Coordinates of C-alpha atoms and ligand atoms in Angstrom, one line a residue:
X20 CA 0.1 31.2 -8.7
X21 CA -2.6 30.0 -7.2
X22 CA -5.9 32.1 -5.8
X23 CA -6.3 30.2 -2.7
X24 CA -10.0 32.3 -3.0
X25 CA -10.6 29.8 -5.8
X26 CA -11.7 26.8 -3.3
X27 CA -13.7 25.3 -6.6
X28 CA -9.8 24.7 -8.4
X29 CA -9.3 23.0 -5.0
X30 CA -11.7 20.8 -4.6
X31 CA -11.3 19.5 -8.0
X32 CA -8.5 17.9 -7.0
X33 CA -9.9 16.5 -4.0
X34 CA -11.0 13.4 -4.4
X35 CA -8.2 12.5 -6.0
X36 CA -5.8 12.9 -3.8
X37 CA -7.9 11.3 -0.8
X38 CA -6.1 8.6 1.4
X39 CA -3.3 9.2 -0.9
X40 CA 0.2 9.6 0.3
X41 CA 2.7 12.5 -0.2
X42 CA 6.0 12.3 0.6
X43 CA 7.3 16.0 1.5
X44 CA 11.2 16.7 1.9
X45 CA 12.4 19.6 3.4
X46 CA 16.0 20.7 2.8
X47 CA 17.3 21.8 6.4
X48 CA 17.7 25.2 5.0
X49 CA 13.8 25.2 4.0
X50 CA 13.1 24.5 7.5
X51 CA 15.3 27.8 8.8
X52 CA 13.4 29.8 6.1
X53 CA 10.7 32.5 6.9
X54 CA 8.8 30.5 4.6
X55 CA 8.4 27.8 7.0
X56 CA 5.8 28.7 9.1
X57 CA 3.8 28.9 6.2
X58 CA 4.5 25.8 4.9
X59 CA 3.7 24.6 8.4
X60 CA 0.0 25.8 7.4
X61 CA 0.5 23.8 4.1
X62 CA 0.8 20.5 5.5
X63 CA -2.3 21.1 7.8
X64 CA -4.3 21.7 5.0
X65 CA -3.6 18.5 2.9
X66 CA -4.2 16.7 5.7
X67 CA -7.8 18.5 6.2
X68 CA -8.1 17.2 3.1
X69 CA -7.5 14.1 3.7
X70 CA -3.9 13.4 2.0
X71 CA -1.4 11.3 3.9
X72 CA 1.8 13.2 4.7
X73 CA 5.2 11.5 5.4
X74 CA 7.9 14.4 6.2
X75 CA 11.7 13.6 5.6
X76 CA 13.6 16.6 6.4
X77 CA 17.1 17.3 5.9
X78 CA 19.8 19.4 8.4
X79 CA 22.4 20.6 6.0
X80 CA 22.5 24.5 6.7
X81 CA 21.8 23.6 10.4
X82 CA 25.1 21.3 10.6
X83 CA 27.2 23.6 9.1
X84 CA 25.9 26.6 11.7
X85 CA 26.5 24.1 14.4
X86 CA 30.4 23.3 12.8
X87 CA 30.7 27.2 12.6
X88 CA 29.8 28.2 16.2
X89 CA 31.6 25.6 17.6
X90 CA 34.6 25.4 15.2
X91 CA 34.5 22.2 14.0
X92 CA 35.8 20.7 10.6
X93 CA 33.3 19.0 8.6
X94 CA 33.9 16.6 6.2
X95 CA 30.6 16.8 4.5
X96 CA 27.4 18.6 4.9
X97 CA 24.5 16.8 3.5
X98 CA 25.2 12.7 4.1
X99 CA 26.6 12.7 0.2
X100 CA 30.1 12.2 1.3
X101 CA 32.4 11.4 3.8
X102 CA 31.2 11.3 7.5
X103 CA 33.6 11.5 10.0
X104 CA 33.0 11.2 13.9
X105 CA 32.9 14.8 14.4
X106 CA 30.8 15.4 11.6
X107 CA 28.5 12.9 12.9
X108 CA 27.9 13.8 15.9
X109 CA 27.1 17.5 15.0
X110 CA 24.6 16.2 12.1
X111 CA 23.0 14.1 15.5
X112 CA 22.7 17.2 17.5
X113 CA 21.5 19.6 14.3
X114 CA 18.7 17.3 13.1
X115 CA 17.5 16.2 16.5
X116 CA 16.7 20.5 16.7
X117 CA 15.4 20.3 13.2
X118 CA 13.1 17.2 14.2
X119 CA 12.1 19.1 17.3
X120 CA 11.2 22.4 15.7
X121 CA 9.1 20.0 12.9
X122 CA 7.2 18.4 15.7
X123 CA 6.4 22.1 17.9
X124 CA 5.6 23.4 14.4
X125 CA 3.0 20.9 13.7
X126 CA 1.8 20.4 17.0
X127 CA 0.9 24.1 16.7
X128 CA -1.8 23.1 13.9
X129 CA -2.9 20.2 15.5
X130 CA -1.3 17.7 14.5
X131 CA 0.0 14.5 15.5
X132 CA 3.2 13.6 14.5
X133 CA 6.0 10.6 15.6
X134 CA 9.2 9.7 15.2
X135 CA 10.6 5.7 15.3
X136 CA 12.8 3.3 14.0
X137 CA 11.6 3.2 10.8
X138 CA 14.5 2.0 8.6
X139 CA 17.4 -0.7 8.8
X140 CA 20.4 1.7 7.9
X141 CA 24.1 0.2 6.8
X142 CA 27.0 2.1 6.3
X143 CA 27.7 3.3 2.7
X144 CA 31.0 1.5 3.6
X145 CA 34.0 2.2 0.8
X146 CA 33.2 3.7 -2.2
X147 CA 35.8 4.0 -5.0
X148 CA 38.5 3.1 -3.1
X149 CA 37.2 6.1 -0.1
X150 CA 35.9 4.7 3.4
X151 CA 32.7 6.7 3.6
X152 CA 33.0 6.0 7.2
X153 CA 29.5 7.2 9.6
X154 CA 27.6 8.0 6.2
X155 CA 24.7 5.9 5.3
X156 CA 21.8 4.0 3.3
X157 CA 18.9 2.9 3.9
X158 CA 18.5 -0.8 3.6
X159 CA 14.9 -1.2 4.6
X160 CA 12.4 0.1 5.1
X161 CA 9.8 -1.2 7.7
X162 CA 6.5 0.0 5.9
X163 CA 4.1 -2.0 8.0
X164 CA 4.9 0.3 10.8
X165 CA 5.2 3.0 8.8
X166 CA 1.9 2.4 7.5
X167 CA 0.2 2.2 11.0
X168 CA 0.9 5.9 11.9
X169 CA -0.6 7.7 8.7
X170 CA -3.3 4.8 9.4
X171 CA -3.9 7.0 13.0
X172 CA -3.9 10.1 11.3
X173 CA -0.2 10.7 12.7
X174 CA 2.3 12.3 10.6
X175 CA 5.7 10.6 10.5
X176 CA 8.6 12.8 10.5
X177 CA 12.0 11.1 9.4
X178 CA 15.1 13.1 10.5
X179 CA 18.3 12.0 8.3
X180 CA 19.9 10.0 11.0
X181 CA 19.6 6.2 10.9
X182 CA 20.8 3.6 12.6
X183 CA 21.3 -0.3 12.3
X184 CA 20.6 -2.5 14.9
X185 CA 23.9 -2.9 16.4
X186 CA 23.8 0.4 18.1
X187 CA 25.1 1.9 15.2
X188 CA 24.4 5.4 13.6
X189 CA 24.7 7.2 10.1
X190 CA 24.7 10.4 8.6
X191 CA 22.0 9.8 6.0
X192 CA 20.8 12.0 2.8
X193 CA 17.8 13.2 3.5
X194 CA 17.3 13.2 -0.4
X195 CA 17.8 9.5 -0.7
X196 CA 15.5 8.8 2.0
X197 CA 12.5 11.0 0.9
X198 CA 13.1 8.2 -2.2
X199 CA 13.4 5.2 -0.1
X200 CA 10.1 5.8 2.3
X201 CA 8.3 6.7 -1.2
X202 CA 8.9 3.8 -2.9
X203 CA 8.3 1.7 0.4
X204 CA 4.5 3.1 0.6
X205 CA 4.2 3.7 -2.9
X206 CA 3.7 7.7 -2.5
X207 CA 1.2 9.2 -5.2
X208 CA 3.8 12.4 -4.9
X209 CA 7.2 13.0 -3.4
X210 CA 7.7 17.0 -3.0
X211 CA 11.4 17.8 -2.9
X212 CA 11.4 21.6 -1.2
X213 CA 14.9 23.3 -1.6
X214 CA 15.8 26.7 -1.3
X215 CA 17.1 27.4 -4.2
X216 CA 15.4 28.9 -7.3
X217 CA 13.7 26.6 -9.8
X218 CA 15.7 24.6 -12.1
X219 CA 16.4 25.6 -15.6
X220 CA 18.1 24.2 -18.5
X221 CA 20.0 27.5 -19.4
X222 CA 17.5 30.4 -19.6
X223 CA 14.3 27.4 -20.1
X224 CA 12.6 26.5 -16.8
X225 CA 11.9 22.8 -16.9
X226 CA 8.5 22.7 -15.7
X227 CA 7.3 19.2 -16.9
X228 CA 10.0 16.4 -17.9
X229 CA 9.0 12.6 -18.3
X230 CA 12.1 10.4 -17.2
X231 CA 13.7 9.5 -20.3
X232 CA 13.4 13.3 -20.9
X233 CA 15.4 13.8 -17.8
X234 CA 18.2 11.3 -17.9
X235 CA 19.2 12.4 -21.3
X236 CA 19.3 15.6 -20.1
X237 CA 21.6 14.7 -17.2
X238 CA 23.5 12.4 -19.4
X239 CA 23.8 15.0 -21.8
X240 CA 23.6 18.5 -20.9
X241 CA 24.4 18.2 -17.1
X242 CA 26.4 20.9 -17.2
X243 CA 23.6 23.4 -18.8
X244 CA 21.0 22.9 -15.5
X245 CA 20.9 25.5 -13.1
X246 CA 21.3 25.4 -10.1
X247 CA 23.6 22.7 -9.6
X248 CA 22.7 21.9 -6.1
X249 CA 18.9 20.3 -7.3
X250 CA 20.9 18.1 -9.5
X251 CA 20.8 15.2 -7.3
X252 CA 16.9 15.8 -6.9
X253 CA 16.7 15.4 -10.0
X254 CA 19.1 12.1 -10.1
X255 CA 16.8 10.8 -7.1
X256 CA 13.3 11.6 -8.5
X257 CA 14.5 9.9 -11.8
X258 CA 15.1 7.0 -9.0
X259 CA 11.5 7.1 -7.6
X260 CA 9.4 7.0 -10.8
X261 CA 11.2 4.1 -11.7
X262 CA 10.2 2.3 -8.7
X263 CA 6.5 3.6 -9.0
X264 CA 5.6 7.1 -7.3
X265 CA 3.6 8.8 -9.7
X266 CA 5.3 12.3 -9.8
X267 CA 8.3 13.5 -8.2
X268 CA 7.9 17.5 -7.5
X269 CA 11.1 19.8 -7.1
X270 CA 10.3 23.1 -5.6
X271 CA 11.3 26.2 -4.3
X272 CA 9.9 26.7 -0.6
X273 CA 11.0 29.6 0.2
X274 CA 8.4 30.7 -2.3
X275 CA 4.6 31.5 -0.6
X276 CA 1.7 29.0 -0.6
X277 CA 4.2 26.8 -3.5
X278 CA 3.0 23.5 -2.0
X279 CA -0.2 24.5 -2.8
X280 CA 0.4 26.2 -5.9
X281 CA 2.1 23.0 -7.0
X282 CA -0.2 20.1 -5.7
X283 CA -3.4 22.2 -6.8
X284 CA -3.0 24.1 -10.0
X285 CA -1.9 23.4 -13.2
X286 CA 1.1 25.6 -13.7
X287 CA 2.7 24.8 -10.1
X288 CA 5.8 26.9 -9.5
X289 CA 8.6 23.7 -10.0
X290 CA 9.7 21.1 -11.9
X291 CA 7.4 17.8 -12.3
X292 CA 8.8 14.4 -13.3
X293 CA 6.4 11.9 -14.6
X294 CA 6.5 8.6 -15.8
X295 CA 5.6 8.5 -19.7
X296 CA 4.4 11.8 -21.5
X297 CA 2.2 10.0 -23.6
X298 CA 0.5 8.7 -21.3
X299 CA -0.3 11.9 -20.9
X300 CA -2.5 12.1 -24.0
X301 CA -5.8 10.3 -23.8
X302 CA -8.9 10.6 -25.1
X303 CA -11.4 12.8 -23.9
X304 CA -14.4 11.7 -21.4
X305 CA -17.8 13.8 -20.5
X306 CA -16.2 14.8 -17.0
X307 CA -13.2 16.3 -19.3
X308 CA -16.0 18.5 -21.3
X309 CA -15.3 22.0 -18.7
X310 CA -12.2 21.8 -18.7
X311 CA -11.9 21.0 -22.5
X312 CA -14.4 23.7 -23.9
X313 CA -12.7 26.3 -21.3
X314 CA -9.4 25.6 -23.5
X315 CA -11.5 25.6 -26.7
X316 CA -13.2 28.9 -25.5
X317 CA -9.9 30.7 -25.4
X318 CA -8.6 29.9 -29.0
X319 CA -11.8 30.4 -29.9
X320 CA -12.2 34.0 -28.8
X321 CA -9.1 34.7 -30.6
X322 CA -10.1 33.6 -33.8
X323 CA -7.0 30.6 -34.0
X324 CA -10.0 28.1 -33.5
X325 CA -13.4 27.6 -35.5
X326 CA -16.5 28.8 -33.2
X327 CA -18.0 25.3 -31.8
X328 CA -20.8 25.5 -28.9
X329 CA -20.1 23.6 -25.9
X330 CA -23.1 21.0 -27.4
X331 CA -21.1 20.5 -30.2
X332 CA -18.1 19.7 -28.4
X333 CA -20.1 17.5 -26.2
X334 CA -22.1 15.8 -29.4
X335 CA -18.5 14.6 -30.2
X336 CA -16.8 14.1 -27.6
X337 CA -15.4 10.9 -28.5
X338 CA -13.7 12.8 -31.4
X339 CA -11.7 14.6 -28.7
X340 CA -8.3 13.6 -26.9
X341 CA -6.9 15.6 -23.8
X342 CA -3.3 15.8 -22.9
X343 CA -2.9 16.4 -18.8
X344 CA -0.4 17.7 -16.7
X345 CA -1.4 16.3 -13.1
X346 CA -4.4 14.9 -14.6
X347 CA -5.2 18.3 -16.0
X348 CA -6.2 18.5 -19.2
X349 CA -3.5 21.5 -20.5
X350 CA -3.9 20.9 -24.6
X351 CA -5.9 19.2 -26.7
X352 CA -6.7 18.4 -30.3
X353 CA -9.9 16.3 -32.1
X354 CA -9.7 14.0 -35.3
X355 CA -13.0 14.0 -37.0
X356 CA -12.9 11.0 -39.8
X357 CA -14.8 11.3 -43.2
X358 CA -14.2 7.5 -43.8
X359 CA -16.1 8.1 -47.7
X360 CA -13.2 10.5 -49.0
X361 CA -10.6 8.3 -46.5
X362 CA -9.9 11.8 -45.1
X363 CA -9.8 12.8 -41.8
X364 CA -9.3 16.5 -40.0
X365 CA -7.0 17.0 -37.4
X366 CA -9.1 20.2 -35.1
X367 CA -9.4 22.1 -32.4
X368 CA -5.6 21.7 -31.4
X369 CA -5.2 24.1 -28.9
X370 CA -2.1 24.0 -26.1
X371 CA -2.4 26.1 -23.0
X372 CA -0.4 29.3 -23.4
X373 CA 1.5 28.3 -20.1
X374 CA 2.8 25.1 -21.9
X375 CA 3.8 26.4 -25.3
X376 CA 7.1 25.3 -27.0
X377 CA 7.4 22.6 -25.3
X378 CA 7.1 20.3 -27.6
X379 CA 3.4 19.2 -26.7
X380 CA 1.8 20.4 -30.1
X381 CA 3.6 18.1 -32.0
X382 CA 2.9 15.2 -29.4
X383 CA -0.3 15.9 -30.2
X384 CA -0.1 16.0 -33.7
X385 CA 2.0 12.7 -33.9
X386 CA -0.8 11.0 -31.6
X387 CA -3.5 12.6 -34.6
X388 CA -2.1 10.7 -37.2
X389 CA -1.8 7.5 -35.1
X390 CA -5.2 7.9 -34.4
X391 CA -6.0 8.5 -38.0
X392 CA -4.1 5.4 -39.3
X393 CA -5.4 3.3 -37.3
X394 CA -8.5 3.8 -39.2
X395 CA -7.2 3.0 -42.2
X396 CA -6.9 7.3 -43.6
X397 CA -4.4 8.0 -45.6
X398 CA -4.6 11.6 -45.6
X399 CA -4.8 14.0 -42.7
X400 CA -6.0 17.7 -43.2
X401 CA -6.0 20.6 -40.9
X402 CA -7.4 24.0 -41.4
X403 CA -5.2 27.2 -39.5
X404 CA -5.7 30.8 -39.3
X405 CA -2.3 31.9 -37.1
X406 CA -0.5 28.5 -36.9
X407 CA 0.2 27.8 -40.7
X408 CA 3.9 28.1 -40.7
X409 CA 3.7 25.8 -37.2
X410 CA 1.8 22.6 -39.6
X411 CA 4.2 23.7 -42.6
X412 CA 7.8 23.8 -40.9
X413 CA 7.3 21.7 -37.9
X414 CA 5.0 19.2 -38.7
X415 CA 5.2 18.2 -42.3
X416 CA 2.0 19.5 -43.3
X417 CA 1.1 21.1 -47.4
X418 CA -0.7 23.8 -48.2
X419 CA -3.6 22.9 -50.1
X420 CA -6.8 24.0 -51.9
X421 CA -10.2 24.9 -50.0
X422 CA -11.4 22.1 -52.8
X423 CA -9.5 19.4 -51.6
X424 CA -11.5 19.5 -48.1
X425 CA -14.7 16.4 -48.2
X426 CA -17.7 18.0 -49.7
X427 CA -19.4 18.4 -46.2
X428 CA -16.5 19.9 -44.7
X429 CA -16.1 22.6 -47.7
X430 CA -19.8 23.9 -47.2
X431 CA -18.8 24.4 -43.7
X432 CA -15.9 26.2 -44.5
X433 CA -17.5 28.5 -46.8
X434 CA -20.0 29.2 -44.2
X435 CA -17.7 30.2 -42.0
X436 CA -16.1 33.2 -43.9
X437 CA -13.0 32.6 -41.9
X438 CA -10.5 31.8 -45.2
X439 CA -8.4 29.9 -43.1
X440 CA -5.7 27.9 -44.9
X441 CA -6.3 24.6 -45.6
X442 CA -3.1 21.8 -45.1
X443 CA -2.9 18.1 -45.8
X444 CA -0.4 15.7 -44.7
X445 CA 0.0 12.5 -46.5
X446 CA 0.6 9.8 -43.9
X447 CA 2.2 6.9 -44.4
Ligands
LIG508 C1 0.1 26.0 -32.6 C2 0.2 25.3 -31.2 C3 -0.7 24.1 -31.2 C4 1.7 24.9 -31.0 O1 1.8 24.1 -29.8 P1 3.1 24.0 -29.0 O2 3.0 23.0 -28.0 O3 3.5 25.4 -28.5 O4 4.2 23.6 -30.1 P2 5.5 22.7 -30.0 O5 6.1 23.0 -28.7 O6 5.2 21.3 -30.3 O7 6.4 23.3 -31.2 C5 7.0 24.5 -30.9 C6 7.7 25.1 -32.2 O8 6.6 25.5 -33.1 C7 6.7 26.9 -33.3 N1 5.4 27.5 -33.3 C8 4.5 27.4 -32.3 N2 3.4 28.1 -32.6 C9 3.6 28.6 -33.8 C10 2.8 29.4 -34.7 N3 1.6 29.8 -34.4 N4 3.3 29.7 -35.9 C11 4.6 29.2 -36.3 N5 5.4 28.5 -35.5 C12 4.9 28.2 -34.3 C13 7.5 27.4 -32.1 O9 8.2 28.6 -32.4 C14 8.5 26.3 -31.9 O10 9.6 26.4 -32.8 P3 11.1 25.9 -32.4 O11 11.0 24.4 -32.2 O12 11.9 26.2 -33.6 O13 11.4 26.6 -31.1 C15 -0.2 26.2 -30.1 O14 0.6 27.4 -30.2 C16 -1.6 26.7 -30.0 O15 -2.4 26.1 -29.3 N6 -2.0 27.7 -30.8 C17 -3.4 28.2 -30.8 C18 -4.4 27.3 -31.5 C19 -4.1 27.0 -32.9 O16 -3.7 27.9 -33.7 N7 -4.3 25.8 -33.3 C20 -4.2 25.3 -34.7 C21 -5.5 25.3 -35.4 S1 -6.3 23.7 -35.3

């Protein structure tokens, strides 16, 4: 969780972020949380900083308390279904309240907020034989307007209601929307805030997923994610990184300070699509070199890393490669060639304790040997004190002799007393 005392973690993120645009959806049942004033709070600090917010919100829970106090028959809750007259007109009433409460909320931090006609909406008309009837979709989006809100500092809220322009009105998704007005203004995040707990793949949490990750996953092992009602957040993020937003968020917000949590620290609280994971790994720059010898530091004063001064790091830093979360760098690893023996060492591989088993060591190790064979080695050695059965059984690596290490690297070795094991991997 995040130490909002730690303004310096903060403001690294800062620039960044600046002018950027994050698209935040709110489940309905977010909104009627006691989280929400909070959250309230949340939003008026990225925009202190800054950060363009677009707020879609949903009115699920509110529809349903609306159908239960005045006893009517819904056909669907959330715009996903079937919408029938009745059901429409309650969603009308509910989400006008929800849109309300948004704009008091927000005016109660100072802050400007509108609602318009923002979309072209057409009915979702019949589906599988099934006349979907006053649900909806979005058909366009008019961005250029949208655009000249956030451009007067005035936050645009976007209830799920649209309408054609025939008089006409739907029972959107608010879901499907949040992806829609993302891709139209090319959001640098869309936040999805549920209330429900964070989604796991049975007793994993997925934390970080890239979007092949997560399609196989739902093609796959649909049945294994919990809970079952972030599915289609997960179905509609995989639909926004495909059209370009840069991560897709899915959080808990019920859950204090979250937003923050998630948007400025590594760890976040949710799950976090991306585009490509290895992307994720490149190499390291100078501005990387706190961040890189603060992870260094850590395996280092455990002994699983060879002592190196923060000069030495920097000396050779183009040795170094980062892989980030959020451009974080969260692991790393350095190959340092000895192009006379046509050996090089794969070192200082180090993942973030947060991110272990996750897969990202051996990313890192595959993007070692890449590294290495496109210099023309043949032969990639590592040296491990308490991760010897990780290069052995997971990454293909041999044990080996101290002697087989280049001449320089063996005085070093000796020098350093630590009789760590020495491993080689033939590359092909
Ligand atoms: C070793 C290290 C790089 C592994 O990174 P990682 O991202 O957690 O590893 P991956 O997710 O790719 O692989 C996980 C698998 O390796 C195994 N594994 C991880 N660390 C291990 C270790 N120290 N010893 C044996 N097996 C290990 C896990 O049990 C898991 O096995 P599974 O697939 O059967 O569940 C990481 O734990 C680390 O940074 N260790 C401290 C630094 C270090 O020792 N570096 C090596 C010296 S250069």
């Amino acid at each position: 969780m995040l130490h909002l005392t730690d303004l310096r973690v903060i403001l690294d993120y800062v620039p960044r972020f600046r002018d950027r645009i994050f698209v935040i959806a709110l489940d309905g049942a977010v909104i009627a949380d006691d989280n929400f004033t909070n959250l309230l709070r949340d939003v008026a600090l990225l925009r202190s900083l800054r950060i363009e917010v677009v707020i879609v919100h949903g009115a699920g829970l509110q529809v349903r308390q609306l159908a239960a106090k005045q006893g009517l028959k819904l056909t669907n809750s959330d715009g996903t279904g079937i919408t029938d007259l009745i059901t429409l007109n309650a969603s009308i009433s509910a989400a006008n309240r929800v849109t309300q409460d948004l704009i008091v909320g927000l005016a109660g931090h100072d802050l400007q907020t509108a609602t318009g006609n923002f979309m072209v909406c057409h009915p979702c008309g019949i589906l599988a034989g099934i006349d979907h009837q006053y649900s909806g979709r979005v058909e366009r989006v008019n961005t250029p307007f949208l655009r000249t809100f956030l451009d007067h500092d005035i936050i645009p809220i976007i209830p799920p209601i649209g309408f054609d322009g025939e008089n006409h009105l739907f029972r959107l998704n608010s879901d499907a929307v949040a992806v829609e007005i993302a891709l139209s203004l090319q959001a640098a995040k869309l936040i999805f805030l549920g209330a429900h707990p964070p989604l796991r793949q049975g007793k994993t949490k997925l934390r970080q997923l890239n979007v092949a990750d997560t399609e196989l996953l739902l093609k796959k092992r649909r049945q294994e994610i919990q809970p079952g009602e972030a599915l289609s957040k997960l179905e509609n993020g995989i639909r926004a990184i495909k059209g370009g937003v840069q991560r897709v968020h899915i959080i808990d917000g019920r859950v204090q300070e979250g937003l923050l949590a998630e948007v400025f620290s590594n760890e976040g609280i949710g799950t976090l699509i991306h585009a490509n994971e290895y992307q994720s790994i490149r190499p390291a720059m100078k501005k990387d070199l706190r961040s890189l010898y603060n992870l260094l530091q850590r395996g280092m004063e455990r002994d699983e890393l060879l002592k190196r001064t923060r000069a030495e790091v920097e000396r050779m830093i183009n040795d170094y490669f980062v892989f980030e979360v959020d451009r974080n760098p969260i692991a790393c690893g350095a190959v340092h060639l000895y192009l006379d023996e046509q050996k090089a060492e794969l070192a200082s591989l180090y993942v973030d304790d947060r991110y272990e088993n996750q897969g990202i060591g051996i990313k890192l190790i595959h993007y070692a040997e890449d590294l290495a064979r496109s210099a023309g080695i043949r032969e990639l050695f590592c040296l491990s004190t308490q991760a010897i059965n990780f290069f052995v059984h997971k990454a293909g690596f041999q044990l080996a002799h101290p002697d087989q290490l280049p001449l320089n690297r063996k005085i070093i070795y000796d020098r350093s007393g630590r009789k760590s094991q020495v491993l080689v991997k033939k590359l092909l």
